[in-house]
Coordinates of C-alpha atoms in Angstrom, one line a residue:
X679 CA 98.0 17.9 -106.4
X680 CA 100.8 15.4 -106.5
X681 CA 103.3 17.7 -104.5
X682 CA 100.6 17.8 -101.8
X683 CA 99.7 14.0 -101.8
X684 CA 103.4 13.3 -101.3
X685 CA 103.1 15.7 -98.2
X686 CA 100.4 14.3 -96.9
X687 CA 101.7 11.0 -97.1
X688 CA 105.3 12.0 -95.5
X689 CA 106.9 11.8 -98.4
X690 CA 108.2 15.2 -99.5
X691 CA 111.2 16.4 -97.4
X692 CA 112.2 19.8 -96.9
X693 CA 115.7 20.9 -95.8
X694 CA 114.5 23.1 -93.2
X695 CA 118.0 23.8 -91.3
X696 CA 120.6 23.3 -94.2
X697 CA 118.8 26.3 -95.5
X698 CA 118.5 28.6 -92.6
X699 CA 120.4 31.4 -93.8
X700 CA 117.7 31.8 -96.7
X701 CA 114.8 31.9 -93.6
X702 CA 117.1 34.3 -92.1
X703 CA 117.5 36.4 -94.4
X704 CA 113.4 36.6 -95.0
X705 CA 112.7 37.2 -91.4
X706 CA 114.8 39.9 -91.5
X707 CA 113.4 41.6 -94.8
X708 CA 110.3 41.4 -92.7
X709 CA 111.4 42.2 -89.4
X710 CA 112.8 45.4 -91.0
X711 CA 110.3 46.8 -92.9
X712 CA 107.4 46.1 -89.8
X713 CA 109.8 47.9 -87.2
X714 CA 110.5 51.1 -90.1
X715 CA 106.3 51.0 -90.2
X716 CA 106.4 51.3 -86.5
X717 CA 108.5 53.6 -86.4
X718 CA 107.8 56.1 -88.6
X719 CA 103.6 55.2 -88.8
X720 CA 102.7 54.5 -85.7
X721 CA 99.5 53.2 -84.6
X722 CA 96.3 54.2 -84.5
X723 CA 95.3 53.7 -80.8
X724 CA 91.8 52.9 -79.9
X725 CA 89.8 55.2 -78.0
X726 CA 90.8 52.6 -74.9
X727 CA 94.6 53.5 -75.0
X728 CA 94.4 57.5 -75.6
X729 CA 91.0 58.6 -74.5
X730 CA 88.5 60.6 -75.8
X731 CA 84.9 60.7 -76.8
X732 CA 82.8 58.5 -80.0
X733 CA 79.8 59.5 -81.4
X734 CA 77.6 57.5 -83.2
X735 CA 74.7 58.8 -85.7
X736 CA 72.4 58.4 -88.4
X737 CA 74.4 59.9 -91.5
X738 CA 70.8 61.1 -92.9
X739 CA 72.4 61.8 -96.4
X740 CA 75.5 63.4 -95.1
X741 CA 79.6 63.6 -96.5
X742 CA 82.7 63.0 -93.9
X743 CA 83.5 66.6 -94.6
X744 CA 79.8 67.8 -93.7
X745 CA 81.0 66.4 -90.1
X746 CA 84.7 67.8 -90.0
X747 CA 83.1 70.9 -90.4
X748 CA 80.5 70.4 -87.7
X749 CA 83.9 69.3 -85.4
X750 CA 85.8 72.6 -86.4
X751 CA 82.8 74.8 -85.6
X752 CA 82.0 73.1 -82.4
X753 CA 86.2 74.2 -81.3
X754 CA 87.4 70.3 -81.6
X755 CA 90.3 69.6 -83.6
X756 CA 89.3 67.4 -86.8
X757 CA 92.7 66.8 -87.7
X758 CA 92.9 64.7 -84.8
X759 CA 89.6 63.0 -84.9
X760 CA 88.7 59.9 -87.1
X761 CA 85.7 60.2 -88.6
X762 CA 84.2 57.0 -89.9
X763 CA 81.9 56.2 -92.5
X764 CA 79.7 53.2 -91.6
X765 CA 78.2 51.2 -95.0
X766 CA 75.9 48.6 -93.9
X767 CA 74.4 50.4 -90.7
X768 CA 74.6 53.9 -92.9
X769 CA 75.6 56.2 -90.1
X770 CA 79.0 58.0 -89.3
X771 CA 81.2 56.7 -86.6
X772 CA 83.3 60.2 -85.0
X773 CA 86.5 59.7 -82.5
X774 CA 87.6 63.1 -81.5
X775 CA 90.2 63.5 -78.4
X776 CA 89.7 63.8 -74.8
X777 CA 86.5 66.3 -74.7
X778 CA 85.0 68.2 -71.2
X779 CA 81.2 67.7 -70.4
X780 CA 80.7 70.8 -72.1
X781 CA 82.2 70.4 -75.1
X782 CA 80.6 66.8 -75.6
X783 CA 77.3 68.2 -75.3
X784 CA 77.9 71.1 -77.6
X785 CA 79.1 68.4 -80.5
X786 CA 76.3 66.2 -79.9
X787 CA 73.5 69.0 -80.9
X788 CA 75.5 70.4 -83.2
X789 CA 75.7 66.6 -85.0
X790 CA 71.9 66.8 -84.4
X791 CA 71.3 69.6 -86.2
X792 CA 73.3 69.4 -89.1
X793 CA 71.9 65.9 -90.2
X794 CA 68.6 66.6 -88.9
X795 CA 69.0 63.4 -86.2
X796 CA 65.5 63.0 -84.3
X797 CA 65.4 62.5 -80.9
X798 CA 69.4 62.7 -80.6
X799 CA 68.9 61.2 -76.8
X800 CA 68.0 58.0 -78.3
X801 CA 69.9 58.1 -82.0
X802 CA 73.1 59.6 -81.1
X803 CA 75.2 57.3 -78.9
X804 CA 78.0 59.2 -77.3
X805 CA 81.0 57.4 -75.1
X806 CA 83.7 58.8 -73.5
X807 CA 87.1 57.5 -71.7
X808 CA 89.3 59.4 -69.8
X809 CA 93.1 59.6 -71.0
X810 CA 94.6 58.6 -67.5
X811 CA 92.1 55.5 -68.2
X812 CA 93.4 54.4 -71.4
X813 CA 97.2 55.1 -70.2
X814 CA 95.9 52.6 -67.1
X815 CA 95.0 50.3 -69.5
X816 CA 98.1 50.5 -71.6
X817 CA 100.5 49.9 -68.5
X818 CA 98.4 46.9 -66.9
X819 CA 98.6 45.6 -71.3
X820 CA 102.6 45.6 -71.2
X821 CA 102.9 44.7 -67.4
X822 CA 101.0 41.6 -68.8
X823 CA 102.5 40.6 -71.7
X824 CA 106.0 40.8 -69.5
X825 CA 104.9 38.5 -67.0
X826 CA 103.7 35.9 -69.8
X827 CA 106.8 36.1 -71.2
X828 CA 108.8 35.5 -68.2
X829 CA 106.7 32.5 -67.1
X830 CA 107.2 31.0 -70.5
X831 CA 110.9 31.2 -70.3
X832 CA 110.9 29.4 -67.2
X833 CA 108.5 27.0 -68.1
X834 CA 110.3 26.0 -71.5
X835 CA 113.8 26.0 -69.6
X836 CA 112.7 23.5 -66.9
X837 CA 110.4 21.7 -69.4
X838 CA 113.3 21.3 -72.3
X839 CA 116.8 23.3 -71.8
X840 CA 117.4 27.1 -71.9
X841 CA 118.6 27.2 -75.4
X842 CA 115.3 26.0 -76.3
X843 CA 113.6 28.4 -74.0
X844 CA 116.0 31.4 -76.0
X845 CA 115.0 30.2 -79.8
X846 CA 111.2 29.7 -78.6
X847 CA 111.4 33.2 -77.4
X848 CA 113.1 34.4 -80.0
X849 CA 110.1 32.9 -82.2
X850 CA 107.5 34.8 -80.0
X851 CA 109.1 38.5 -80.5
X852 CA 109.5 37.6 -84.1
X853 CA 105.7 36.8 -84.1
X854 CA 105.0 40.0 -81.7
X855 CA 106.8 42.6 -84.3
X856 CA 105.0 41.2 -87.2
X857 CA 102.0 41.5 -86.3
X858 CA 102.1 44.7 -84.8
X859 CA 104.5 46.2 -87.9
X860 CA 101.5 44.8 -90.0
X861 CA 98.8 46.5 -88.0
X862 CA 101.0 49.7 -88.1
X863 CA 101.4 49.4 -92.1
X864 CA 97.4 48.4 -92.7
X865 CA 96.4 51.7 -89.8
X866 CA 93.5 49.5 -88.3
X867 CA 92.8 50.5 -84.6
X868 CA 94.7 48.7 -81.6
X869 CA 92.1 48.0 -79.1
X870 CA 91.6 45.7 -76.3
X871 CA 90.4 43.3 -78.4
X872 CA 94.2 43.9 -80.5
X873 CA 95.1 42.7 -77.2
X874 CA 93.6 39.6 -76.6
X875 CA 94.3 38.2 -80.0
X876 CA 97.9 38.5 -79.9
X877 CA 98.2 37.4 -76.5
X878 CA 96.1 34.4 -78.0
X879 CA 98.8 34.2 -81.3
X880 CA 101.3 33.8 -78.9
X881 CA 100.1 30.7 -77.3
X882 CA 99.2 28.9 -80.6
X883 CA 103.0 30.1 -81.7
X884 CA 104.4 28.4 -78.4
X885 CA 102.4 25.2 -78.4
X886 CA 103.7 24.4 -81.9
X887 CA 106.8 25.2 -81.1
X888 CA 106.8 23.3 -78.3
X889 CA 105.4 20.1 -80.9
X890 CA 108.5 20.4 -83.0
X891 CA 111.5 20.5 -79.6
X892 CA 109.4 17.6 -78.1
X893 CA 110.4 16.1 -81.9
X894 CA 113.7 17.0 -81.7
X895 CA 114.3 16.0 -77.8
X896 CA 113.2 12.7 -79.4
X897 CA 115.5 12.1 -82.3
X898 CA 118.5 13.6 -80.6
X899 CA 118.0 11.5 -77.3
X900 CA 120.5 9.1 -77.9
X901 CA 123.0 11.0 -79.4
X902 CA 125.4 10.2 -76.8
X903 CA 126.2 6.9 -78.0
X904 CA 124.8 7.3 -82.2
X905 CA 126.2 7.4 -85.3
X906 CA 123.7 7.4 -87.7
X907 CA 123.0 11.1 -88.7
X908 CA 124.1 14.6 -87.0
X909 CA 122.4 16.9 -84.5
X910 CA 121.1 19.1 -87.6
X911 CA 119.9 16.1 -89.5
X912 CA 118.3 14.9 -86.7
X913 CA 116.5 18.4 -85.8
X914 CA 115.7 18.4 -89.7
X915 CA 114.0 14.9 -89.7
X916 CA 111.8 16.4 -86.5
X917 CA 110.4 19.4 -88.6
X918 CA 109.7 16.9 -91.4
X919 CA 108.1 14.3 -89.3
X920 CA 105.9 17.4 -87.4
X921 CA 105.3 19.9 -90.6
X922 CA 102.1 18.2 -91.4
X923 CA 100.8 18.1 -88.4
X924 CA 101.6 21.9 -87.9
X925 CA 100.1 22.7 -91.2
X926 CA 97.1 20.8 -90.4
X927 CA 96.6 22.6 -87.1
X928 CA 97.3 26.3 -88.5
X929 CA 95.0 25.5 -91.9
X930 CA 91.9 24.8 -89.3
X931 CA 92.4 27.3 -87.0
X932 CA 93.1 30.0 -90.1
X933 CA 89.8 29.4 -91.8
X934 CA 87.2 30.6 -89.7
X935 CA 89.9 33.6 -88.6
X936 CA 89.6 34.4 -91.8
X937 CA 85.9 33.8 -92.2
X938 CA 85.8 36.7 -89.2
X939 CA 88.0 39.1 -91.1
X940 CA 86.8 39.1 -95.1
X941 CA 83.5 38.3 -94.0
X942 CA 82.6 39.6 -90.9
X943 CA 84.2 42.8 -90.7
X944 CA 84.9 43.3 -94.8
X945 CA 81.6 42.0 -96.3
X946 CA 79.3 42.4 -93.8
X947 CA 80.7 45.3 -91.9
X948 CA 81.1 44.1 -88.6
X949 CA 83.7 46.6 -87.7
X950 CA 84.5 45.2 -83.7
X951 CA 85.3 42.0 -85.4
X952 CA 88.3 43.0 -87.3
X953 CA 90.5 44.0 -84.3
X954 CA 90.3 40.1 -83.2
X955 CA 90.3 39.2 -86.2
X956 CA 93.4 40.3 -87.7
X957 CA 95.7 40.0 -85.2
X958 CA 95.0 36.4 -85.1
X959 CA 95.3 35.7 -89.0
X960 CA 98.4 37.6 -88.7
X961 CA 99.7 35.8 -85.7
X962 CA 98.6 31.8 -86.6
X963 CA 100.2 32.2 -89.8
X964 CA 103.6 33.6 -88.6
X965 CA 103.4 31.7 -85.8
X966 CA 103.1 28.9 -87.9
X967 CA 106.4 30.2 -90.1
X968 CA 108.5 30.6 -87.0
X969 CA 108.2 27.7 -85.8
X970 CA 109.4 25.5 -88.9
X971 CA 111.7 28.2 -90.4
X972 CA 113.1 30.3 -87.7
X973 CA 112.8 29.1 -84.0
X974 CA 114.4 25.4 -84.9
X975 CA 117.1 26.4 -87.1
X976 CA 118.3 28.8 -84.5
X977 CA 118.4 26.0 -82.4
X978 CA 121.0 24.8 -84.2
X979 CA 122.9 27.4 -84.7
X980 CA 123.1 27.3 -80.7
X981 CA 124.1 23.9 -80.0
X982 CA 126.4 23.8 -82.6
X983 CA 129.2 24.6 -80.5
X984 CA 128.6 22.1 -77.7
X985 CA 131.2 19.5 -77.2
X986 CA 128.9 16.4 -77.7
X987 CA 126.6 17.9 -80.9
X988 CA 130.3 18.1 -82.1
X989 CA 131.6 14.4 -81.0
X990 CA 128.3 13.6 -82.4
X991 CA 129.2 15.3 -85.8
X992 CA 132.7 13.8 -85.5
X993 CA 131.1 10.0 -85.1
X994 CA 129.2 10.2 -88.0
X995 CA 131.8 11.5 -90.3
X996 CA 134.3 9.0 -89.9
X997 CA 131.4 6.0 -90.0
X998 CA 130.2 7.7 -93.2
X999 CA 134.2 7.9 -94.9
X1000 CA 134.4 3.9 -93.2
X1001 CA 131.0 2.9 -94.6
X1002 CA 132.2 4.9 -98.2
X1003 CA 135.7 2.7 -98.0
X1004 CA 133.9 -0.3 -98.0
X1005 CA 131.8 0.3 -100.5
X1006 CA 134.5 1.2 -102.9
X1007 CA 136.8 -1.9 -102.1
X1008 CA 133.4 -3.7 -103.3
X1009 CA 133.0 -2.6 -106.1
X1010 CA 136.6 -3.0 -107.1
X1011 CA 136.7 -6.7 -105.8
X1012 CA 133.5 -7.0 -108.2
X1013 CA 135.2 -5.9 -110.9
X1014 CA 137.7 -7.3 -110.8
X1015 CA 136.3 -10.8 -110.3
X1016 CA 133.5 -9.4 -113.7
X1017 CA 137.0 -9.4 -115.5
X1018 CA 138.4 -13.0 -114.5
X1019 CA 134.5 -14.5 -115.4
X1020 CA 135.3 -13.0 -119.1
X1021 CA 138.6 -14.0 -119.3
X1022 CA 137.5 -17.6 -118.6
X1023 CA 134.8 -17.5 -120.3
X1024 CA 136.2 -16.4 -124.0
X1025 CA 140.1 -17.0 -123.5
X1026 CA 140.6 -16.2 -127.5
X1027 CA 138.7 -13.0 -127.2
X1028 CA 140.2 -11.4 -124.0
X1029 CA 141.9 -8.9 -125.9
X1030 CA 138.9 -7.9 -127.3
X1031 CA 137.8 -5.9 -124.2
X1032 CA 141.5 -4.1 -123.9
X1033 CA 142.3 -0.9 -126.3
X1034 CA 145.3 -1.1 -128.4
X1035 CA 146.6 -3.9 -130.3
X1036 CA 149.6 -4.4 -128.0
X1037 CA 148.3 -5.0 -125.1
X1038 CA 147.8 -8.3 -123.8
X1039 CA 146.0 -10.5 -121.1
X1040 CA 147.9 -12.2 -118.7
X1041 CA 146.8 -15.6 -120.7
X1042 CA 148.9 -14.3 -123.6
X1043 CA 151.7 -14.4 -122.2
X1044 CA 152.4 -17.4 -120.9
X1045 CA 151.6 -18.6 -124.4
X1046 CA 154.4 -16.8 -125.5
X1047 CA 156.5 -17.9 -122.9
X1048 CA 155.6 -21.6 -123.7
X1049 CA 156.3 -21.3 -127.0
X1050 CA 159.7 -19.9 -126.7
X1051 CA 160.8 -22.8 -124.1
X1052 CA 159.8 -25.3 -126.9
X1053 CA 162.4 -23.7 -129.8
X1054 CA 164.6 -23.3 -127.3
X1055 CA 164.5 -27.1 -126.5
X1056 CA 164.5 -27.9 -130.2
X1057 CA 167.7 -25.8 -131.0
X1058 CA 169.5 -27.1 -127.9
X1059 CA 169.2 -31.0 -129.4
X1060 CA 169.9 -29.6 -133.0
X1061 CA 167.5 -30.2 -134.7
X1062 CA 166.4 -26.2 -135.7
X1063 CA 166.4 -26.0 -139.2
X1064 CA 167.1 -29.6 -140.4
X1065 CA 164.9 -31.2 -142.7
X1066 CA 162.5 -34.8 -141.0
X1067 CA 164.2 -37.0 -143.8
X1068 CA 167.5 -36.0 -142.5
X1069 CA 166.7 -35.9 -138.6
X1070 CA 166.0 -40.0 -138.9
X1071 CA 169.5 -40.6 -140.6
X1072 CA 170.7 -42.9 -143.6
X1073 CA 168.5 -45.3 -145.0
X1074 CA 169.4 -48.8 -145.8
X1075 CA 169.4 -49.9 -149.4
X1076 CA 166.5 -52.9 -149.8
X1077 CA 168.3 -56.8 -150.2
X1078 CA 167.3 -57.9 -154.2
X1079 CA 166.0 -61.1 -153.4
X1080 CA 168.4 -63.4 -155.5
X1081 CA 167.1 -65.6 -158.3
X1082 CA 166.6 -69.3 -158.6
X1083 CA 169.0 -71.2 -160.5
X1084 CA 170.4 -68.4 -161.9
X1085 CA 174.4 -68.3 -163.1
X1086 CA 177.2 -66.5 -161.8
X1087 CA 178.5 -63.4 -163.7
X1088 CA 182.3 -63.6 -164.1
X1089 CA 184.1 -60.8 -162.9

């Protein structure tokens, strides 16, 4: 809970673009394995996209293989139908290929029969689409999804710059394959309704990409004429500044999605829902990874060449080593000036913060010095080495005072 209060409250930076090569490498773990599922999978197209004929039916009691063998009797080919097993509504959901009048009428009393369906006008709902149909629908799909494309590229290229037009598309095929390699590897159907979501997933995956290069057109506005942090720190600080607001946005519109597809369609069996429903989970969610982790950082990767992100880069290297200079030629005036405080302070002691006993403060040694002048001074008058009593020369006997009336001595 505290990681994500510090989110919440801006306070939790990620280095988005210093490690892209680590996104990189993810997307293209997952790129690979959804195009390999393409490839070798498939999809399981919709009765829209390859035609054919659904039945629809009380099961009565009956097993999926009770029907396969009512398909292979009536002359259709069960190995390519897909017969479905319907829980909540208890009756059996049968997609067979493109079938004649004939042979759809033939299936439908022979479904009658078996599982003893009463009045099968009314309980046995039978569609059919044409394969020239669903190949109509599958051309006009792609013819679509081109045009889109193309008017997003211009848009995001007059709206921003084309290298932001190249990593937001970028973002949108990365979003495409995904979620079409993950409908491939789960096998659910692609429908019209497949459709519509992703065209919808693609939108949501634009407009916040779109959020984070308006960011970035902001920080990096000025850059003509800045020096306080690079192109990529400046793209970095925009994903930071926007990641809550794109998690926000993706966490709201994911809920009901999901609400639609482990709910709808998994609890309660609402089979048409999970189409929709699934391609949008998919799509909001990578969507919402592409933009932070692959569209911006590839961004950087192509402006990194251009001759201002590079005078840019150049600017604030040499204020950073400047602003690093200064700040070492502070600290050593500091300590320097810590060291002349103690010496002041405790003259008697300033060896006392210097290893070795022979090394001596600058204080010491003109002690020294003074004292040497001062024998040499004494020698030069003579006086080294000869005793006080001597150095004040001979003394003077005292005068006896002479007596009174006294006689003289004869000599």
């Amino acid at each position: 809970m505290s990681m994500l209060g510090r989110l919440y409250r801006s306070e939790f930076h990620v280095d988005f673009v210093g490690r892209r090569r680590v996104w990189y490498v993810v997307s293209g773990v997952l790129l690979t394995i959804c195009v390999l599922s393409m490839i070798v999978r498939g999809f399981t197209l919709g009765i829209e996209f390859k035609g054919g004929a659904v039945f629809q039916f009380p099961a009565n009691g009956g097993t999926v293989e009770q029907v396969k063998d009512v398909l292979s009797d009536s002359g259709v080919d069960a190995s390519d139908s897909v017969v479905q097993q319907l829980e909540t509504s208890k009756q059996f959901r049968v997609q067979t290929p493109t079938l004649s009048d004939e042979e759809t009428a033939r299936v439908e009393d022979a479904l009658a029969k078996r599982f003893n369906v009463a009045n099968p006008d009314e309980n046995i709902a039978v569609s059919t689409v044409g394969s020239s149909w669903g190949s109509t629908i599958t051309n006009k799909a792609i013819k679509g999804l081109i045009v889109f494309l193309v008017l997003v590229m211009i848009y995001l290229s007059v709206r921003f710059e084309w290298k932001m037009a190249v990593a937001a598309m970028a973002a949108l095929i990365h979003d495409l394959v995904v979620t079409m390699g993950i409908y491939s590897l789960v096998g659910f159907e692609v429908t019209p309704s497949t459709i519509i979501a992703v065209l919808t997933i693609l939108g949501f995956s634009l407009y916040d990409t779109v959020v984070v290069f308006d960011r970035v057109r902001e920080n990096t506005a000025g850059m003509a004429t800045s020096s306080r942090r690079t192109y990529a720190e400046a793209t970095n600080d925009a994903l930071n500044e926007t990641l809550v607001r794109s998690l926000n946005t993706s966490l709201i519109a994911l809920i009901p999605v999901a609400s639609l597809l482990f709910v709808g369609a998994g609890l309660l069996g609402a089979g048409t829902l999970k189409d929709l429903a699934l391609a949008q989970f998919v799509g909001i969610a990578s969507g919402t990874y592409s933009s932070l982790f692959f569209a911006t950082p590839l961004l950087v990767d192509l402006k990194r060449n251009e001759s201002e992100v590079r005078a840019l880069d150049a600017r604030v290297g040499r204020a950073r080593a400047s602003r690093a200079r200064s700040a070492r030629a502070a600290e050593t005036g500091q300590t320097s000036r810590s060291v002349r405080s103690r010496q002041g302070a405790d003259p008697a002691g300033a060896d006392a913060d210097v290893d070795g006993p022979d090394v001596h403060e600058p204080g010491d040694a003109v002690g020294v010095a003074s004292g040497m002048r001062t024998a040499s001074a004494a020698a030069a008058a003579g006086h080294v080495g000869v005793p006080s009593a001597q150095r004040r020369g001979p003394r003077s006997k005292p005068t006896q005072p002479r007596r009174s009336g006294g006689k003289k001595r004869s000599r």
